[in-house]
PDB file of C-alpha atoms in Angstrom:
ATOM      1  CA  UNK A  29       7.218  -4.837  14.300  1.00  0.00           C
ATOM      2  CA  UNK A  30       5.464  -6.134  17.378  1.00  0.00           C
ATOM      3  CA  UNK A  31       7.442  -8.470  19.633  1.00  0.00           C
ATOM      4  CA  UNK A  32       5.356 -10.448  22.110  1.00  0.00           C
ATOM      5  CA  UNK A  33       7.265 -12.484  24.687  1.00  0.00           C
ATOM      6  CA  UNK A  34       5.750 -15.196  26.881  1.00  0.00           C
ATOM      7  CA  UNK A  35       6.840 -18.271  28.797  1.00  0.00           C
ATOM      8  CA  UNK A  36       5.464 -21.733  28.244  1.00  0.00           C
ATOM      9  CA  UNK A  37       6.631 -25.353  28.227  1.00  0.00           C
ATOM     10  CA  UNK A  38       9.964 -24.356  29.710  1.00  0.00           C
ATOM     11  CA  UNK A  39      10.717 -21.986  26.860  1.00  0.00           C
ATOM     12  CA  UNK A  40      10.587 -18.297  26.127  1.00  0.00           C
ATOM     13  CA  UNK A  41       8.277 -17.934  23.162  1.00  0.00           C
ATOM     14  CA  UNK A  42       8.539 -14.844  21.007  1.00  0.00           C
ATOM     15  CA  UNK A  43       5.770 -14.006  18.586  1.00  0.00           C
ATOM     16  CA  UNK A  44       6.725 -11.511  15.889  1.00  0.00           C
ATOM     17  CA  UNK A  45       4.254  -9.408  13.935  1.00  0.00           C
ATOM     18  CA  UNK A  46       5.008  -7.293  10.918  1.00  0.00           C
ATOM     19  CA  UNK A  47       8.282  -6.725   9.031  1.00  0.00           C
ATOM     20  CA  UNK A  48      11.699  -8.088   9.952  1.00  0.00           C
ATOM     21  CA  UNK A  49      14.292  -5.772   8.446  1.00  0.00           C
ATOM     22  CA  UNK A  50      17.340  -3.748   9.550  1.00  0.00           C
ATOM     23  CA  UNK A  51      15.685  -1.569  12.131  1.00  0.00           C
ATOM     24  CA  UNK A  52      13.204  -4.078  13.554  1.00  0.00           C
ATOM     25  CA  UNK A  53      15.892  -6.772  13.529  1.00  0.00           C
ATOM     26  CA  UNK A  54      18.005  -4.592  15.849  1.00  0.00           C
ATOM     27  CA  UNK A  55      15.042  -4.327  18.260  1.00  0.00           C
ATOM     28  CA  UNK A  56      14.592  -8.078  18.170  1.00  0.00           C
ATOM     29  CA  UNK A  57      18.293  -8.712  18.939  1.00  0.00           C
ATOM     30  CA  UNK A  58      17.967  -6.460  22.003  1.00  0.00           C
ATOM     31  CA  UNK A  59      14.926  -8.302  23.251  1.00  0.00           C
ATOM     32  CA  UNK A  60      16.605 -11.679  22.881  1.00  0.00           C
ATOM     33  CA  UNK A  61      19.703 -10.367  24.635  1.00  0.00           C
ATOM     34  CA  UNK A  62      17.538  -9.388  27.614  1.00  0.00           C
ATOM     35  CA  UNK A  63      15.833 -12.746  27.644  1.00  0.00           C
ATOM     36  CA  UNK A  64      19.188 -14.572  27.603  1.00  0.00           C
ATOM     37  CA  UNK A  65      20.531 -12.340  30.400  1.00  0.00           C
ATOM     38  CA  UNK A  66      17.547 -13.406  32.509  1.00  0.00           C
ATOM     39  CA  UNK A  67      18.701 -16.986  32.061  1.00  0.00           C
ATOM     40  CA  UNK A  68      16.515 -18.382  29.257  1.00  0.00           C
ATOM     41  CA  UNK A  69      17.990 -21.498  27.719  1.00  0.00           C
ATOM     42  CA  UNK A  70      15.271 -22.326  25.272  1.00  0.00           C
ATOM     43  CA  UNK A  71      13.941 -19.676  22.917  1.00  0.00           C
ATOM     44  CA  UNK A  72      11.326 -20.144  20.245  1.00  0.00           C
ATOM     45  CA  UNK A  73      10.436 -17.597  17.532  1.00  0.00           C
ATOM     46  CA  UNK A  74       7.009 -17.846  15.971  1.00  0.00           C
ATOM     47  CA  UNK A  75       7.046 -16.066  12.612  1.00  0.00           C
ATOM     48  CA  UNK A  76       3.407 -16.678  11.612  1.00  0.00           C
ATOM     49  CA  UNK A  77       2.573 -12.967  11.500  1.00  0.00           C
ATOM     50  CA  UNK A  78       5.824 -11.878   9.859  1.00  0.00           C
ATOM     51  CA  UNK A  79       4.620 -10.591   6.524  1.00  0.00           C
ATOM     52  CA  UNK A  80       7.972  -9.400   5.201  1.00  0.00           C
ATOM     53  CA  UNK A  81      11.629 -10.328   5.768  1.00  0.00           C
ATOM     54  CA  UNK A  82      14.689  -9.159   3.916  1.00  0.00           C
ATOM     55  CA  UNK A  83      18.414  -9.979   4.153  1.00  0.00           C
ATOM     56  CA  UNK A  84      18.825  -7.608   7.074  1.00  0.00           C
ATOM     57  CA  UNK A  85      16.119  -9.449   8.956  1.00  0.00           C
ATOM     58  CA  UNK A  86      17.830 -12.726   8.178  1.00  0.00           C
ATOM     59  CA  UNK A  87      21.082 -11.251   9.383  1.00  0.00           C
ATOM     60  CA  UNK A  88      19.426 -10.367  12.664  1.00  0.00           C
ATOM     61  CA  UNK A  89      18.254 -13.980  13.057  1.00  0.00           C
ATOM     62  CA  UNK A  90      21.765 -15.268  12.326  1.00  0.00           C
ATOM     63  CA  UNK A  91      23.133 -12.885  14.941  1.00  0.00           C
ATOM     64  CA  UNK A  92      20.509 -14.060  17.418  1.00  0.00           C
ATOM     65  CA  UNK A  93      21.388 -17.664  16.732  1.00  0.00           C
ATOM     66  CA  UNK A  94      25.037 -16.862  17.574  1.00  0.00           C
ATOM     67  CA  UNK A  95      23.996 -15.120  20.800  1.00  0.00           C
ATOM     68  CA  UNK A  96      21.868 -18.089  21.799  1.00  0.00           C
ATOM     69  CA  UNK A  97      24.546 -20.655  21.029  1.00  0.00           C
ATOM     70  CA  UNK A  98      27.146 -18.588  22.951  1.00  0.00           C
ATOM     71  CA  UNK A  99      24.937 -19.043  26.006  1.00  0.00           C
ATOM     72  CA  UNK A 100      24.593 -22.748  25.237  1.00  0.00           C
ATOM     73  CA  UNK A 101      20.869 -22.259  24.734  1.00  0.00           C
ATOM     74  CA  UNK A 102      18.599 -23.549  21.966  1.00  0.00           C
ATOM     75  CA  UNK A 103      16.735 -21.583  19.323  1.00  0.00           C
ATOM     76  CA  UNK A 104      13.854 -22.872  17.196  1.00  0.00           C
ATOM     77  CA  UNK A 105      11.629 -21.151  14.644  1.00  0.00           C
ATOM     78  CA  UNK A 106       8.143 -22.055  13.420  1.00  0.00           C
ATOM     79  CA  UNK A 107       5.183 -21.039  11.273  1.00  0.00           C
ATOM     80  CA  UNK A 108       7.041 -19.561   8.362  1.00  0.00           C
ATOM     81  CA  UNK A 109       4.761 -18.139   5.685  1.00  0.00           C
ATOM     82  CA  UNK A 110       5.332 -19.253   2.089  1.00  0.00           C
ATOM     83  CA  UNK A 111       7.414 -16.242   1.055  1.00  0.00           C
ATOM     84  CA  UNK A 112       9.488 -16.312   4.220  1.00  0.00           C
ATOM     85  CA  UNK A 113      10.050 -20.073   3.872  1.00  0.00           C
ATOM     86  CA  UNK A 114      11.241 -19.537   0.332  1.00  0.00           C
ATOM     87  CA  UNK A 115      13.775 -16.913   1.380  1.00  0.00           C
ATOM     88  CA  UNK A 116      15.190 -19.246   4.030  1.00  0.00           C
ATOM     89  CA  UNK A 117      15.603 -21.912   1.398  1.00  0.00           C
ATOM     90  CA  UNK A 118      17.097 -19.634  -1.239  1.00  0.00           C
ATOM     91  CA  UNK A 119      19.727 -18.422   1.271  1.00  0.00           C
ATOM     92  CA  UNK A 120      20.294 -21.982   2.653  1.00  0.00           C
ATOM     93  CA  UNK A 121      19.396 -20.757   6.130  1.00  0.00           C
ATOM     94  CA  UNK A 122      16.806 -23.535   6.301  1.00  0.00           C
ATOM     95  CA  UNK A 123      19.780 -25.796   6.874  1.00  0.00           C
ATOM     96  CA  UNK A 124      21.186 -23.636   9.667  1.00  0.00           C
ATOM     97  CA  UNK A 125      18.118 -23.010  11.833  1.00  0.00           C
ATOM     98  CA  UNK A 126      15.825 -25.589  13.461  1.00  0.00           C
ATOM     99  CA  UNK A 127      12.567 -24.803  11.660  1.00  0.00           C
ATOM    100  CA  UNK A 128       9.234 -26.403  12.430  1.00  0.00           C
ATOM    101  CA  UNK A 129       5.819 -26.159  10.829  1.00  0.00           C
ATOM    102  CA  UNK A 130       4.076 -25.420  14.105  1.00  0.00           C
ATOM    103  CA  UNK A 131       4.885 -24.111  17.555  1.00  0.00           C
ATOM    104  CA  UNK A 132       3.749 -27.263  19.436  1.00  0.00           C
ATOM    105  CA  UNK A 133       5.951 -29.368  17.157  1.00  0.00           C
ATOM    106  CA  UNK A 134       8.937 -27.145  17.897  1.00  0.00           C
ATOM    107  CA  UNK A 135       8.337 -27.073  21.664  1.00  0.00           C
ATOM    108  CA  UNK A 136       7.931 -30.839  21.783  1.00  0.00           C
ATOM    109  CA  UNK A 137      11.103 -31.547  19.789  1.00  0.00           C
ATOM    110  CA  UNK A 138      14.625 -32.478  20.801  1.00  0.00           C
ATOM    111  CA  UNK A 139      17.636 -30.658  19.435  1.00  0.00           C
ATOM    112  CA  UNK A 140      18.723 -31.506  15.873  1.00  0.00           C
ATOM    113  CA  UNK A 141      22.386 -31.490  14.874  1.00  0.00           C
ATOM    114  CA  UNK A 142      22.994 -28.124  13.184  1.00  0.00           C
ATOM    115  CA  UNK A 143      25.509 -27.045  10.558  1.00  0.00           C
ATOM    116  CA  UNK A 144      28.270 -24.964  12.169  1.00  0.00           C
TER     117      UNK A 144
ATOM    118  CA  UNK B  10      -0.084   0.703 -20.673  1.00  0.00           C
ATOM    119  CA  UNK B  11       2.872   1.666 -18.483  1.00  0.00           C
ATOM    120  CA  UNK B  12       2.972   3.751 -15.332  1.00  0.00           C
ATOM    121  CA  UNK B  13       6.016   5.210 -13.647  1.00  0.00           C
ATOM    122  CA  UNK B  14       6.479   6.813 -10.309  1.00  0.00           C
ATOM    123  CA  UNK B  15       9.540   8.414  -8.731  1.00  0.00           C
ATOM    124  CA  UNK B  16      10.197   8.286  -5.014  1.00  0.00           C
ATOM    125  CA  UNK B  17      12.963   9.960  -3.087  1.00  0.00           C
ATOM    126  CA  UNK B  18      14.207   8.838   0.294  1.00  0.00           C
ATOM    127  CA  UNK B  19      16.576  10.302   2.879  1.00  0.00           C
ATOM    128  CA  UNK B  20      19.438   8.025   3.906  1.00  0.00           C
ATOM    129  CA  UNK B  21      18.005   6.988   7.264  1.00  0.00           C
ATOM    130  CA  UNK B  22      16.368   3.932   8.777  1.00  0.00           C
ATOM    131  CA  UNK B  23      12.806   5.174   8.237  1.00  0.00           C
ATOM    132  CA  UNK B  24      13.309   4.746   4.530  1.00  0.00           C
ATOM    133  CA  UNK B  25      13.559   0.961   4.905  1.00  0.00           C
ATOM    134  CA  UNK B  26       9.886   0.815   5.880  1.00  0.00           C
ATOM    135  CA  UNK B  27       8.722   3.671   3.696  1.00  0.00           C
ATOM    136  CA  UNK B  28       9.914   2.126   0.447  1.00  0.00           C
ATOM    137  CA  UNK B  29       8.068  -1.130   1.195  1.00  0.00           C
ATOM    138  CA  UNK B  30       4.872   0.834   1.914  1.00  0.00           C
ATOM    139  CA  UNK B  31       5.219   3.035  -1.174  1.00  0.00           C
ATOM    140  CA  UNK B  32       5.966   0.270  -3.635  1.00  0.00           C
ATOM    141  CA  UNK B  33       3.278  -1.990  -2.133  1.00  0.00           C
ATOM    142  CA  UNK B  34       0.724   0.807  -2.469  1.00  0.00           C
ATOM    143  CA  UNK B  35       1.685   1.431  -6.089  1.00  0.00           C
ATOM    144  CA  UNK B  36       1.539  -2.247  -7.016  1.00  0.00           C
ATOM    145  CA  UNK B  37      -1.811  -2.611  -5.214  1.00  0.00           C
ATOM    146  CA  UNK B  38      -3.219   0.281  -7.236  1.00  0.00           C
ATOM    147  CA  UNK B  39      -2.024  -1.427 -10.433  1.00  0.00           C
ATOM    148  CA  UNK B  40      -3.638  -4.751  -9.379  1.00  0.00           C
ATOM    149  CA  UNK B  41      -0.357  -6.614  -9.227  1.00  0.00           C
ATOM    150  CA  UNK B  42      -1.022  -9.893  -7.396  1.00  0.00           C
ATOM    151  CA  UNK B  43       0.511 -10.505  -3.962  1.00  0.00           C
ATOM    152  CA  UNK B  44       2.396 -13.460  -5.435  1.00  0.00           C
ATOM    153  CA  UNK B  45       4.115 -11.214  -7.970  1.00  0.00           C
ATOM    154  CA  UNK B  46       4.545  -8.279  -5.599  1.00  0.00           C
ATOM    155  CA  UNK B  47       6.608  -9.884  -2.862  1.00  0.00           C
ATOM    156  CA  UNK B  48       9.801 -10.704  -4.866  1.00  0.00           C
ATOM    157  CA  UNK B  49       9.766  -7.230  -6.449  1.00  0.00           C
ATOM    158  CA  UNK B  50       9.268  -5.387  -3.159  1.00  0.00           C
ATOM    159  CA  UNK B  51      11.984  -7.539  -1.588  1.00  0.00           C
ATOM    160  CA  UNK B  52      14.469  -6.769  -4.383  1.00  0.00           C
ATOM    161  CA  UNK B  53      13.725  -3.012  -4.179  1.00  0.00           C
ATOM    162  CA  UNK B  54      14.005  -3.112  -0.380  1.00  0.00           C
ATOM    163  CA  UNK B  55      17.418  -4.815  -0.620  1.00  0.00           C
ATOM    164  CA  UNK B  56      18.666  -2.310  -3.172  1.00  0.00           C
ATOM    165  CA  UNK B  57      17.481   0.648  -1.108  1.00  0.00           C
ATOM    166  CA  UNK B  58      19.050  -0.719   2.090  1.00  0.00           C
ATOM    167  CA  UNK B  59      22.356  -1.103   0.225  1.00  0.00           C
ATOM    168  CA  UNK B  60      22.057   2.385  -1.241  1.00  0.00           C
ATOM    169  CA  UNK B  61      21.450   3.976   2.178  1.00  0.00           C
ATOM    170  CA  UNK B  62      24.155   2.018   4.064  1.00  0.00           C
ATOM    171  CA  UNK B  63      26.891   1.355   1.507  1.00  0.00           C
ATOM    172  CA  UNK B  64      26.189   3.908  -1.177  1.00  0.00           C
ATOM    173  CA  UNK B  65      25.316   6.958   0.836  1.00  0.00           C
ATOM    174  CA  UNK B  66      26.953   5.829   4.158  1.00  0.00           C
ATOM    175  CA  UNK B  67      23.792   6.978   5.929  1.00  0.00           C
ATOM    176  CA  UNK B  68      24.703  10.541   5.087  1.00  0.00           C
ATOM    177  CA  UNK B  69      21.544  12.498   5.722  1.00  0.00           C
ATOM    178  CA  UNK B  70      22.550  15.042   3.036  1.00  0.00           C
ATOM    179  CA  UNK B  71      22.426  12.282   0.421  1.00  0.00           C
ATOM    180  CA  UNK B  72      19.245  10.827  -1.004  1.00  0.00           C
ATOM    181  CA  UNK B  73      18.189   7.641  -2.740  1.00  0.00           C
ATOM    182  CA  UNK B  74      15.968   7.958  -5.811  1.00  0.00           C
ATOM    183  CA  UNK B  75      13.698   5.028  -6.684  1.00  0.00           C
ATOM    184  CA  UNK B  76      11.945   4.922 -10.041  1.00  0.00           C
ATOM    185  CA  UNK B  77       9.254   2.273 -10.354  1.00  0.00           C
ATOM    186  CA  UNK B  78       7.659   1.354 -13.702  1.00  0.00           C
ATOM    187  CA  UNK B  79       4.856  -1.141 -14.025  1.00  0.00           C
ATOM    188  CA  UNK B  80       3.356  -2.520 -17.215  1.00  0.00           C
ATOM    189  CA  UNK B  81       1.718  -5.759 -18.180  1.00  0.00           C
ATOM    190  CA  UNK B  82       5.049  -7.377 -19.116  1.00  0.00           C
ATOM    191  CA  UNK B  83       7.520  -6.020 -16.624  1.00  0.00           C
ATOM    192  CA  UNK B  84       8.094  -4.692 -13.095  1.00  0.00           C
ATOM    193  CA  UNK B  85      11.070  -2.328 -13.173  1.00  0.00           C
ATOM    194  CA  UNK B  86      12.936  -0.450 -10.516  1.00  0.00           C
ATOM    195  CA  UNK B  87      15.941   1.846 -10.716  1.00  0.00           C
ATOM    196  CA  UNK B  88      17.506   2.622  -7.372  1.00  0.00           C
ATOM    197  CA  UNK B  89      20.028   5.458  -7.494  1.00  0.00           C
ATOM    198  CA  UNK B  90      22.309   6.568  -4.698  1.00  0.00           C
ATOM    199  CA  UNK B  91      24.677   9.568  -4.485  1.00  0.00           C
ATOM    200  CA  UNK B  92      27.702   7.743  -3.115  1.00  0.00           C
ATOM    201  CA  UNK B  93      31.120   6.685  -4.383  1.00  0.00           C
ATOM    202  CA  UNK B  94      32.767   3.378  -5.188  1.00  0.00           C
ATOM    203  CA  UNK B  95      29.574   1.353  -5.326  1.00  0.00           C
ATOM    204  CA  UNK B  96      30.472  -0.588  -8.489  1.00  0.00           C
ATOM    205  CA  UNK B  97      33.872  -1.623  -7.129  1.00  0.00           C
ATOM    206  CA  UNK B  98      32.317  -2.824  -3.923  1.00  0.00           C
ATOM    207  CA  UNK B  99      29.838  -4.959  -5.843  1.00  0.00           C
ATOM    208  CA  UNK B 100      32.515  -6.410  -8.100  1.00  0.00           C
ATOM    209  CA  UNK B 101      34.673  -7.245  -5.070  1.00  0.00           C
ATOM    210  CA  UNK B 102      31.939  -8.907  -3.057  1.00  0.00           C
ATOM    211  CA  UNK B 103      32.398 -12.521  -2.004  1.00  0.00           C
ATOM    212  CA  UNK B 104      29.531 -15.092  -1.906  1.00  0.00           C
ATOM    213  CA  UNK B 105      27.892 -15.176   1.466  1.00  0.00           C
ATOM    214  CA  UNK B 106      27.909 -18.295   3.604  1.00  0.00           C
ATOM    215  CA  UNK B 107      24.929 -19.351   5.793  1.00  0.00           C
ATOM    216  CA  UNK B 108      26.873 -18.353   8.930  1.00  0.00           C
ATOM    217  CA  UNK B 109      27.385 -14.740   7.749  1.00  0.00           C
ATOM    218  CA  UNK B 110      25.223 -12.036   9.262  1.00  0.00           C
ATOM    219  CA  UNK B 111      25.300  -9.952   6.119  1.00  0.00           C
ATOM    220  CA  UNK B 112      25.991 -10.066   2.431  1.00  0.00           C
ATOM    221  CA  UNK B 113      22.840 -11.708   1.127  1.00  0.00           C
ATOM    222  CA  UNK B 114      21.144  -8.616  -0.326  1.00  0.00           C
ATOM    223  CA  UNK B 115      22.548  -8.738  -3.842  1.00  0.00           C
ATOM    224  CA  UNK B 116      22.165 -12.537  -3.980  1.00  0.00           C
ATOM    225  CA  UNK B 117      18.471 -12.135  -3.213  1.00  0.00           C
ATOM    226  CA  UNK B 118      18.059  -9.370  -5.783  1.00  0.00           C
ATOM    227  CA  UNK B 119      19.702 -11.565  -8.440  1.00  0.00           C
ATOM    228  CA  UNK B 120      17.730 -14.644  -7.429  1.00  0.00           C
ATOM    229  CA  UNK B 121      14.323 -12.990  -7.810  1.00  0.00           C
ATOM    230  CA  UNK B 122      15.048 -10.762 -10.808  1.00  0.00           C
ATOM    231  CA  UNK B 123      14.944 -11.585 -14.505  1.00  0.00           C
ATOM    232  CA  UNK B 124      17.850  -9.161 -14.885  1.00  0.00           C
ATOM    233  CA  UNK B 125      19.885  -6.844 -12.678  1.00  0.00           C
ATOM    234  CA  UNK B 126      22.207  -4.080 -13.869  1.00  0.00           C
ATOM    235  CA  UNK B 127      24.744  -2.018 -11.893  1.00  0.00           C
ATOM    236  CA  UNK B 128      25.625   1.272 -13.542  1.00  0.00           C
ATOM    237  CA  UNK B 129      28.162   3.796 -12.213  1.00  0.00           C
ATOM    238  CA  UNK B 130      26.797   7.270 -12.751  1.00  0.00           C
ATOM    239  CA  UNK B 131      29.490   9.676 -14.106  1.00  0.00           C
ATOM    240  CA  UNK B 132      28.360  12.496 -11.828  1.00  0.00           C
ATOM    241  CA  UNK B 133      28.668  10.130  -8.795  1.00  0.00           C
ATOM    242  CA  UNK B 134      26.464   7.383  -7.510  1.00  0.00           C
ATOM    243  CA  UNK B 135      25.342   3.910  -8.410  1.00  0.00           C
ATOM    244  CA  UNK B 136      22.211   2.891 -10.238  1.00  0.00           C
ATOM    245  CA  UNK B 137      20.791  -0.563  -9.654  1.00  0.00           C
ATOM    246  CA  UNK B 138      18.385  -1.648 -12.384  1.00  0.00           C
ATOM    247  CA  UNK B 139      15.984  -4.378 -11.370  1.00  0.00           C
ATOM    248  CA  UNK B 140      13.730  -6.012 -13.960  1.00  0.00           C
ATOM    249  CA  UNK B 141      11.237  -8.779 -13.178  1.00  0.00           C
ATOM    250  CA  UNK B 142       9.320 -10.234 -16.051  1.00  0.00           C
ATOM    251  CA  UNK B 143       5.700 -10.738 -15.119  1.00  0.00           C
ATOM    252  CA  UNK B 144       4.252 -14.230 -14.938  1.00  0.00           C
ATOM    253  CA  UNK B 145       1.494 -13.422 -17.408  1.00  0.00           C
ATOM    254  CA  UNK B 146       4.176 -12.465 -19.924  1.00  0.00           C
ATOM    255  CA  UNK B 147       6.215 -15.591 -19.206  1.00  0.00           C
ATOM    256  CA  UNK B 148       3.160 -17.806 -19.653  1.00  0.00           C
ATOM    257  CA  UNK B 149       2.356 -16.116 -22.979  1.00  0.00           C
ATOM    258  CA  UNK B 150       5.827 -17.034 -24.222  1.00  0.00           C
ATOM    259  CA  UNK B 151       5.292 -20.769 -23.653  1.00  0.00           C
TER     260      UNK B 151
END
């Protein structure tokens, strides 16, 4: 999986390409850890080019969410493909993450109250 | 007409990607639509990940066998590990909550499959039997 990190609109924006599973999820967790250690307090994940995600990939995202919240930062996600969106809904993770249709929408938003 | 193919994977992290590639290639060759393919590949991926981690404990001396059968009515996968205690672990599992990092694999397999079976192999190992009825067959039944 490709992980492309950039800064814009006061946020660290991470574009993911490819599959999010156990091994690539570990890589993503490490990247987010580095970004948080550098002081990022707003992280956005764009999943438009994620063509496959399984429960291990979801687990990595849950872990990342915990990391982010421990640092009192904010995490948003956008551009979920149809299959990925469905998996988030089936697992009820659509209620846990702040998910937006598009990246501009996410970056322009204020924090929603999340289920803890 | 039915086709079957057997794959064998070592119990390492490369297998997680390889099984997705292999099953996708097979389904592509059999003209299975992307819509139908995704849930099946996901279910097989989940079962293989479980087999590698929980069944075989990532023991490189143990393998996971995956048997895929495709016909016009059904997509079938049998995922067989060489471990111990798999059936007990599945019976003891608790439902996952949204805050959990793990534990969603079997829920996803069950959600997307028409039927799932868990069979303890007498010689050792667990077989997970995934069956997904194809949409064309479901529509014909209406």
